[in-house]
Coordinates of C-alpha atoms and ligand atoms in Angstrom, one line a residue:
M1 CA -2.5 -15.0 -18.8
K2 CA -6.1 -13.7 -19.3
N3 CA -8.4 -13.6 -16.3
T4 CA -12.1 -14.0 -16.9
T5 CA -12.8 -10.6 -15.4
Q6 CA -12.7 -7.3 -17.3
N7 CA -12.0 -5.4 -14.1
P8 CA -8.2 -4.5 -14.1
K9 CA -8.1 -4.2 -10.3
Q10 CA -9.8 -7.6 -9.8
A11 CA -7.5 -9.2 -12.4
A12 CA -4.3 -8.0 -10.6
G13 CA -5.5 -8.8 -7.1
E14 CA -6.8 -12.3 -7.9
R15 CA -3.7 -13.2 -9.9
A16 CA -1.3 -12.0 -7.2
A17 CA -3.2 -14.1 -4.6
K18 CA -1.8 -17.1 -6.5
L19 CA 1.6 -16.4 -5.1
V20 CA 0.4 -17.4 -1.7
K21 CA 1.1 -21.0 -0.7
N22 CA 0.4 -23.2 2.2
N23 CA 1.8 -22.2 5.6
M24 CA 2.7 -18.7 4.5
I25 CA 2.3 -15.6 6.8
V26 CA 0.8 -13.0 4.5
G27 CA 0.6 -9.2 4.8
L28 CA -2.9 -8.0 3.8
G29 CA -2.9 -4.6 2.2
T30 CA -5.6 -2.0 2.2
G31 CA -7.8 -0.6 -0.6
S32 CA -10.1 -1.8 -3.4
T33 CA -7.4 -3.7 -5.4
T34 CA -6.1 -5.7 -2.5
A35 CA -9.6 -6.4 -1.4
Y36 CA -9.9 -8.7 -4.5
A37 CA -6.7 -10.5 -3.4
I38 CA -8.1 -10.9 0.2
K39 CA -11.4 -12.3 -1.1
E40 CA -9.6 -14.8 -3.4
L41 CA -7.4 -15.9 -0.4
G42 CA -10.6 -16.3 1.6
R43 CA -12.0 -18.6 -1.2
R44 CA -8.7 -20.6 -1.1
V45 CA -8.8 -20.9 2.7
A46 CA -12.3 -22.3 2.4
D47 CA -10.8 -24.9 0.1
G48 CA -8.1 -25.9 2.6
L49 CA -5.3 -23.3 2.2
D50 CA -3.5 -22.9 5.5
I51 CA -2.2 -19.3 6.1
L52 CA -2.2 -16.6 8.6
G53 CA -2.8 -12.9 7.6
V54 CA -1.4 -9.7 9.1
P55 CA -3.8 -6.9 8.3
T56 CA -2.6 -3.3 7.5
S57 CA -5.8 -1.5 8.6
Y58 CA -9.2 -2.0 10.2
Q59 CA -10.5 -2.3 6.6
S60 CA -8.3 -5.3 5.8
A61 CA -8.8 -6.9 9.2
F62 CA -12.6 -6.7 8.9
L63 CA -12.4 -8.0 5.3
A64 CA -10.1 -10.9 6.2
T65 CA -12.2 -12.0 9.1
E66 CA -15.4 -11.8 7.0
N67 CA -13.7 -14.0 4.4
G68 CA -12.5 -16.6 6.9
I69 CA -8.7 -15.8 6.9
P70 CA -7.2 -16.3 10.4
L71 CA -5.2 -13.3 11.6
T72 CA -1.9 -12.9 13.5
T73 CA 0.3 -10.0 14.6
L74 CA 3.8 -8.9 13.9
D75 CA 4.6 -9.6 17.6
E76 CA 3.9 -13.3 16.9
H77 CA 5.2 -13.4 13.4
P78 CA 7.8 -10.6 12.9
V79 CA 8.8 -11.9 9.4
L80 CA 6.2 -12.4 6.7
D81 CA 6.6 -14.5 3.6
I82 CA 4.8 -12.1 1.4
D83 CA 2.8 -8.8 1.5
I84 CA 0.3 -7.9 -1.2
D85 CA -0.9 -4.3 -1.3
G86 CA -2.2 -1.6 -3.6
A87 CA -0.7 1.7 -4.6
D88 CA -1.7 5.1 -5.9
Q89 CA 1.2 5.4 -8.4
V90 CA 4.3 3.3 -9.3
A91 CA 7.4 4.2 -11.2
N92 CA 10.7 2.3 -11.3
F93 CA 9.7 0.0 -8.5
I94 CA 8.9 2.9 -6.1
A95 CA 5.3 3.3 -5.0
I96 CA 3.3 6.1 -3.6
K97 CA 0.7 4.8 -1.1
G98 CA -1.7 6.1 1.5
G99 CA -4.8 6.9 -0.6
G100 CA -6.6 5.1 2.1
A101 CA -4.7 6.8 5.0
A102 CA -3.2 3.4 6.0
H103 CA 0.4 3.8 4.7
T104 CA 2.1 3.8 8.2
R105 CA 0.9 0.3 9.0
E106 CA 1.2 -0.7 5.4
K107 CA 4.9 0.3 5.4
I108 CA 5.6 -1.6 8.7
V109 CA 4.0 -4.7 7.2
A110 CA 5.7 -4.3 3.8
E111 CA 9.2 -3.9 5.3
S112 CA 8.5 -7.0 7.5
A113 CA 7.9 -9.1 4.4
K114 CA 10.4 -11.1 2.4
K115 CA 8.5 -10.2 -0.8
F116 CA 6.5 -7.0 -1.3
V117 CA 4.0 -7.3 -4.2
V118 CA 2.1 -4.3 -5.4
V119 CA -1.3 -4.7 -7.2
I120 CA -2.6 -1.9 -9.4
D121 CA -4.5 -1.2 -12.6
D122 CA -2.4 0.1 -15.5
S123 CA -3.5 3.8 -15.0
K124 CA -1.2 3.9 -12.0
M125 CA 2.0 3.1 -13.8
A126 CA 4.1 6.2 -14.5
D127 CA 7.6 7.0 -15.8
V128 CA 8.1 9.6 -13.1
L129 CA 6.2 9.8 -9.8
S130 CA 4.0 12.9 -9.5
H131 CA 1.1 11.8 -7.2
P132 CA 0.8 13.8 -4.0
V133 CA 2.6 12.1 -1.1
P134 CA 0.4 11.2 1.9
L135 CA 1.9 12.1 5.2
E136 CA 0.7 10.8 8.5
V137 CA 1.1 13.7 10.9
I138 CA 0.9 14.2 14.7
P139 CA -2.0 16.7 15.0
A140 CA 0.1 19.2 17.0
A141 CA 2.8 19.2 14.3
R142 CA 0.4 20.3 11.4
K143 CA 1.9 23.8 11.0
L144 CA 5.5 22.7 11.5
V145 CA 5.1 20.0 8.9
E146 CA 3.5 22.5 6.5
K147 CA 6.5 24.8 6.9
N148 CA 9.2 22.1 6.6
V149 CA 7.5 20.4 3.6
A150 CA 7.3 23.8 1.9
K151 CA 11.1 24.1 2.3
L152 CA 11.4 20.8 0.4
G153 CA 9.2 22.2 -2.4
G154 CA 5.9 20.6 -1.4
K155 CA 2.4 22.1 -0.9
T156 CA 0.5 20.4 1.8
Q157 CA -3.2 20.0 2.4
V158 CA -4.9 18.4 5.4
R159 CA -7.1 15.6 4.1
M160 CA -10.7 16.2 4.9
G161 CA -13.3 13.5 5.8
V162 CA -16.1 12.3 3.6
N163 CA -19.3 11.7 5.6
K164 CA -17.3 13.3 8.5
D165 CA -16.8 17.0 9.3
G166 CA -13.2 18.0 9.7
P167 CA -10.0 16.1 9.0
V168 CA -9.5 12.4 8.3
I169 CA -8.2 10.7 11.4
S170 CA -5.9 7.7 10.6
D171 CA -6.3 4.2 12.3
N172 CA -3.5 5.5 14.6
G173 CA -5.3 8.7 15.6
N174 CA -3.3 11.1 13.5
F175 CA -4.0 13.6 10.6
I176 CA -3.2 12.9 7.0
M177 CA -1.6 15.7 4.9
D178 CA -1.2 15.3 1.2
A179 CA 2.0 16.9 -0.1
D180 CA 2.1 17.9 -3.7
F181 CA 5.7 18.1 -5.1
G182 CA 4.8 18.0 -8.8
K183 CA 7.2 15.7 -10.6
I184 CA 9.4 13.8 -8.1
D185 CA 12.7 13.3 -9.9
D186 CA 14.5 11.8 -6.9
P187 CA 12.0 9.9 -4.8
V188 CA 14.7 8.2 -2.7
S189 CA 16.2 11.5 -1.5
L190 CA 12.7 12.9 -0.9
S191 CA 11.8 9.8 1.1
K192 CA 14.9 10.4 3.4
E193 CA 14.1 14.1 3.8
L194 CA 10.5 13.5 4.8
S195 CA 11.7 10.8 7.3
Y196 CA 13.8 13.5 9.0
C197 CA 10.8 15.9 9.5
T198 CA 9.7 16.1 13.1
G199 CA 5.9 15.4 13.4
I200 CA 5.7 13.2 10.3
V201 CA 5.0 9.7 11.7
E202 CA 5.4 8.1 8.2
H203 CA 5.2 9.2 4.6
G204 CA 3.8 7.3 1.6
I205 CA 6.9 6.7 -0.5
F206 CA 7.7 3.0 -0.6
T207 CA 11.1 2.2 -2.0
N208 CA 11.0 -1.6 -1.4
V209 CA 8.7 -2.9 -4.1
D210 CA 9.8 -6.3 -5.4
M211 CA 7.0 -7.1 -7.9
V212 CA 4.2 -5.3 -9.6
Y213 CA 1.0 -6.9 -10.9
I214 CA -0.5 -4.6 -13.4
G215 CA -4.2 -5.3 -14.4
K216 CA -5.4 -4.2 -17.8
K217 CA -8.9 -3.5 -19.1
D218 CA -8.9 -6.7 -21.2
G219 CA -8.4 -8.8 -18.1
T220 CA -4.7 -9.6 -18.7
V221 CA -2.1 -9.0 -16.1
K222 CA 1.5 -7.8 -16.7
I223 CA 3.9 -8.8 -14.1
I224 CA 7.2 -7.0 -13.5
S225 CA 9.8 -8.1 -11.1
L226 CA 12.9 -6.2 -9.7
R227 CA 14.9 -9.4 -9.3
N228 CA 14.4 -13.1 -9.5
L229 CA 12.2 -13.9 -6.5
Ligands
LIG301 C1 -4.2 2.7 1.2 C2 -3.4 2.5 0.0 C3 -4.1 1.8 -1.1 O1 -3.4 0.6 -1.4 C4 -4.0 2.7 -2.4 O2 -4.6 3.9 -2.1 C5 -4.7 2.0 -3.6 O3 -6.0 1.9 -3.3 P1 -7.0 1.2 -4.4 O4 -6.5 -0.2 -4.6 O5 -8.3 1.3 -3.8 O6 -6.9 2.0 -5.7 O7 -2.2 2.9 -0.1 O8 -3.5 3.5 2.2

């Protein structure tokens, strides 16, 4: 279906927002693509849609509130109906996330949802993942993580702030390290190895993607689904 916009991120975000129905508890992802979904949900809430949102970051909480979406928490609603979030790269229904340093909360929310929907523009689809993997790291573990990730074949870099001197500090008060592994032939194994590393709070490989909404430059959206949902 063709959207009226020529912006691929907007097309994907707004189209995915149509999956949300009355009385749903909705995970609200982080980033510029999800922002279009949140704004569209805000428009629908103004028209009477009754939902509660669970934000994945300060960014999505602020945006949801500005757009009139009532918020709740995972304590009150531990199971979500759907989560809509962006990604930095997707291949074979596995996503790399964390370009906005929010992947820890994003993963908690995604794994709490019955359906995890990723919204991207088509430049982010790949045959094999190769994007650097964001790691949220306890500051005191920076050198240990650098050493242990090197043993797995990755080269890490502490992410530096823009308009802030020194490192990016996540919403949880930790560093972000981007780990470049080149082509990642076995992302499931790498995901497990990174989860074993002391000092890594969470990594940006998401293996639970159910659907991908891929926006194209002509305003069309390709939808791919892992199974019938
Ligand atoms: C934030 C994320 C974002 O969803 C990802 O970086 C994509 O962002 P955008 O939609 O702005 O391209 O994982 O941590």
